[in-house]
CSV table of C-alpha atoms in Angstrom, one decimal:
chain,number,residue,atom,x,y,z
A,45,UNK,CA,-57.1,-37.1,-33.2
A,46,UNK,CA,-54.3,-38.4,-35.4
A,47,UNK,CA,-52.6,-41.6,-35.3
A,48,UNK,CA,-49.1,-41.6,-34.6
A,49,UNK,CA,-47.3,-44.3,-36.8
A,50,UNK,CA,-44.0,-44.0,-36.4
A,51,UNK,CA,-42.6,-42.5,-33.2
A,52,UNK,CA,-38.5,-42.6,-34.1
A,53,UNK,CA,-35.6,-41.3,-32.0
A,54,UNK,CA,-32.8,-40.3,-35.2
A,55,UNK,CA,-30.1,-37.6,-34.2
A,56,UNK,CA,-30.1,-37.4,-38.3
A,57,UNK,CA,-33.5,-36.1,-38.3
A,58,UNK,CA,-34.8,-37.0,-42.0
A,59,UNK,CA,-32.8,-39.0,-44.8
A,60,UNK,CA,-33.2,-41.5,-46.6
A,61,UNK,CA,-34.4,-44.4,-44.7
A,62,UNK,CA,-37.0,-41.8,-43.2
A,63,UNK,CA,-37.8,-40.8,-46.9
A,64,UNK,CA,-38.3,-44.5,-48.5
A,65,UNK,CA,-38.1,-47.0,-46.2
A,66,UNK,CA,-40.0,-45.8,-42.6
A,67,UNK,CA,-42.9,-43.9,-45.3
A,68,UNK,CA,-44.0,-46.8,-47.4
A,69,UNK,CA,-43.7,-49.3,-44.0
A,70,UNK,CA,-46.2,-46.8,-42.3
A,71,UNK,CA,-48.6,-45.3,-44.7
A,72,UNK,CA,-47.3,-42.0,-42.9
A,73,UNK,CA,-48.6,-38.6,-44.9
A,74,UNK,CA,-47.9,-36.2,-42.2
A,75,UNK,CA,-44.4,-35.5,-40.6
A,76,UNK,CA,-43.6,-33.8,-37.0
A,77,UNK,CA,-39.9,-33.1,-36.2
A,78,UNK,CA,-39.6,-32.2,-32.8
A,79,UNK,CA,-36.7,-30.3,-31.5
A,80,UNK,CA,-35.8,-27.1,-30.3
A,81,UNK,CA,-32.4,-25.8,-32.5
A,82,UNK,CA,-34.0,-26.8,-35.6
A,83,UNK,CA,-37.5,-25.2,-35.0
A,84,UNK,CA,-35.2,-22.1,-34.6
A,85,UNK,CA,-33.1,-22.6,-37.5
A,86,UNK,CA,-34.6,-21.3,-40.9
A,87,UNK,CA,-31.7,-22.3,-43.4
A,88,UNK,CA,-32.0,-26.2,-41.6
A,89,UNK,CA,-36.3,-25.9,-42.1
A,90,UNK,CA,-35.5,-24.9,-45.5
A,91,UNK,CA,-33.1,-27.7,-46.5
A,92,UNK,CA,-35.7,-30.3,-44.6
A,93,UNK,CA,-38.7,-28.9,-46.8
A,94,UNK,CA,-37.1,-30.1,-49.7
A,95,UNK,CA,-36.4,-33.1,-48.9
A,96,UNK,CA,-39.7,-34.0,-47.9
A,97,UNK,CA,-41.7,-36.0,-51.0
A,98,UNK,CA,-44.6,-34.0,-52.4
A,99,UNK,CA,-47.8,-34.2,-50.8
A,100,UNK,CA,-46.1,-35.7,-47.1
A,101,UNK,CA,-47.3,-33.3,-44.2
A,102,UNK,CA,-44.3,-31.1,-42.6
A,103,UNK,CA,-44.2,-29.6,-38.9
A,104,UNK,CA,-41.3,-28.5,-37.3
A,105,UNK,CA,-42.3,-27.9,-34.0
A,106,UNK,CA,-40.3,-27.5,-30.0
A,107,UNK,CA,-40.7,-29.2,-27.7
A,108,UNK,CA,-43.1,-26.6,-26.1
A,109,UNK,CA,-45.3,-26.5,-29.1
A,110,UNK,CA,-45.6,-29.7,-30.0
A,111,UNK,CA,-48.2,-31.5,-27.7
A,112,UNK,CA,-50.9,-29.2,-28.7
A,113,UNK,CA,-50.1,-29.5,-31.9
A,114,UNK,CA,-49.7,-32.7,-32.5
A,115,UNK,CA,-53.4,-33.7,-30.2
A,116,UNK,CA,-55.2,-30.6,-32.9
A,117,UNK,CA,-54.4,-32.2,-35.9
A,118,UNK,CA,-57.5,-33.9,-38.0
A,119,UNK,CA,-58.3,-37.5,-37.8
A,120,UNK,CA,-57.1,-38.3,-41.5
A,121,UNK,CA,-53.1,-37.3,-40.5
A,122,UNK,CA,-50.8,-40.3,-40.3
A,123,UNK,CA,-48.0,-39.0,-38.6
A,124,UNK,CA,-44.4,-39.9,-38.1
A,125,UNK,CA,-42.6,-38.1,-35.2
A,126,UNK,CA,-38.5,-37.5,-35.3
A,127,UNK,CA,-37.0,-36.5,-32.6
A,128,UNK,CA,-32.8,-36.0,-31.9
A,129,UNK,CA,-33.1,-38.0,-28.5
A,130,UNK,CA,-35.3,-39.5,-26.0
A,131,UNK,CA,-35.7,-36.3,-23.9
A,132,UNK,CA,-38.2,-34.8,-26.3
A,133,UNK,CA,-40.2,-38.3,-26.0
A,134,UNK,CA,-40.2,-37.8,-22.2
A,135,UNK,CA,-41.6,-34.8,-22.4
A,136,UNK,CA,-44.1,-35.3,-25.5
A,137,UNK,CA,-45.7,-38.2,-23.3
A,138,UNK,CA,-45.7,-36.5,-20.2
A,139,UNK,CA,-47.3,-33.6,-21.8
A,140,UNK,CA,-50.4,-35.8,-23.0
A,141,UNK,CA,-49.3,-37.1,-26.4
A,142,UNK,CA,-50.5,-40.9,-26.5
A,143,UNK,CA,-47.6,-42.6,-27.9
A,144,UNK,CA,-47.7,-46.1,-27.8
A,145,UNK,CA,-44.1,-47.2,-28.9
A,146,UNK,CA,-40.8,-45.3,-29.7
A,147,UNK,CA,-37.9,-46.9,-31.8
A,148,UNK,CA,-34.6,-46.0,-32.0
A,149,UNK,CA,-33.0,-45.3,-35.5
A,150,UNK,CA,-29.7,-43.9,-35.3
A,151,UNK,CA,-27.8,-42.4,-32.5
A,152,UNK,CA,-24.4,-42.0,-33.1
A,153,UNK,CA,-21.4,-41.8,-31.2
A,154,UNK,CA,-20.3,-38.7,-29.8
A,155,UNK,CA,-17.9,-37.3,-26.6
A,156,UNK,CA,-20.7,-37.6,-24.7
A,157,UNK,CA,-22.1,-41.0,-25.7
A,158,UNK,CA,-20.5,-44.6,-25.3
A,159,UNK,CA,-21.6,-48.0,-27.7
A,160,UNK,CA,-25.3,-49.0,-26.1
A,161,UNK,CA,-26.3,-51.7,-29.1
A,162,UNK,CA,-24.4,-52.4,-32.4
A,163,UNK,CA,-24.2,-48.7,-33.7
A,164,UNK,CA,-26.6,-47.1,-31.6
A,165,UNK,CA,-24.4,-45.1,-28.6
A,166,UNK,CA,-26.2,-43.4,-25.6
A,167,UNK,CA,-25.0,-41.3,-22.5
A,168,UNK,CA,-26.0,-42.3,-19.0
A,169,UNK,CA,-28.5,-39.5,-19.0
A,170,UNK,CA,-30.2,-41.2,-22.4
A,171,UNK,CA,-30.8,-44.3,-20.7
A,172,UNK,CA,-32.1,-42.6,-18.0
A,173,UNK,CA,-34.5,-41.0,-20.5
A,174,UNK,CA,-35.1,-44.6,-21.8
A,175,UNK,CA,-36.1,-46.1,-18.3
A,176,UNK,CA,-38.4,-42.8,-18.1
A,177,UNK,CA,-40.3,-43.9,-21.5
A,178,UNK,CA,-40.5,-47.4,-20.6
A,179,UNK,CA,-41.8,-46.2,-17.2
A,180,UNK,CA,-45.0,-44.6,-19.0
A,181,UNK,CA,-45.4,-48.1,-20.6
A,182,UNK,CA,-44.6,-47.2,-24.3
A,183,UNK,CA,-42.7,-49.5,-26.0
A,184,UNK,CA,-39.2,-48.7,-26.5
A,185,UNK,CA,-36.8,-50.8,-29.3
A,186,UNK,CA,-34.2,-50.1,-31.7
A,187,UNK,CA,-35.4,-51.1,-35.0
A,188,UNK,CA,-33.5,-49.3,-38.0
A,189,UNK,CA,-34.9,-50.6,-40.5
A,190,UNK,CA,-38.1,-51.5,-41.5
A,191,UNK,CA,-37.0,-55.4,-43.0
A,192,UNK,CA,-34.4,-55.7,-39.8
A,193,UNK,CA,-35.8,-57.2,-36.6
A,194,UNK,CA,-36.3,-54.8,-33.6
A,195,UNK,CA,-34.9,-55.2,-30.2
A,196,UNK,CA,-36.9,-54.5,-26.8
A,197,UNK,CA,-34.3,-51.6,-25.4
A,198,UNK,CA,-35.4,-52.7,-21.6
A,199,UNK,CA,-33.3,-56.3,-22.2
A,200,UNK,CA,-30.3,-53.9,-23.2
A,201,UNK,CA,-30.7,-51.9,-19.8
């Protein structure tokens, strides 16, 4: 199976920091986005493919899809999973993905979401999804940036 290197919860999907930083810090060669509305949108697959530095992996997968996937691929895949929200992780571990930690890039504030850590905001049903990776024992932290220090998300709970 692959190894997961980078498990990251970023409502912006890929960007920069994704691109430069969160790449060279892994060694990832293989990316999975996971989520539902951009699996279905082909302009947004379209504008990620580009984006993506040649010879980097791309699979953009739901929800649904994505644990078979994701256990199939060969033993030489280094792969970094983005995700919108913590829902998907929920779902990715319960549906037999082995996913040791999940960090928390960028979640940004929204009607629905209040201040939960500098400029990272959550809803109440996020933090339930939080608890519910924690409760798996995967490791759960917000750590931006590769040269910032991470913080364990259950002291923040």
């Amino acid at each position: 199976m692959a190894k997961i290197v980078l498990a990251r919860i970023d409502d912006r999907l890929i960007h920069g920091q994704v691109m430069t930083a969160w790449l060279q810090y892994t060694g990832g060669n293989h990316i999975i986005i996971v989520d539902d509305q951009t699996a279905g949108d082909e302009f947004t697959k379209t504008i990620i493919k580009m984006a993506v530095p040649m010879g980097i992996g791309l699979d953009i997968l739901t929800t649904t899809e994505a644990p078979t996937i994701i256990n199939a691929l060969s033993d030489d895949k280094k792969i970094i999973i983005l995700t919108k929200g913590p829902s998907t992780y929920v779902s990715l571990i319960e549906n037999g993905v082995s996913i040791t930690d999940v960090i928390i890039g960028g979640m940004g504030a929204n009607k629905n979401r209040s201040k939960f850590y500098k400029n990272i905001s959550a809803s109440e049903q996020e933090k339930t999804e939080f608890r519910a990776i924690i409760s798996h024992n995967v490791g759960l932290k917000v750590h931006v940036i590769p040269d910032e220090k991470s913080v364990a998300v259950g002291n923040l709970l």
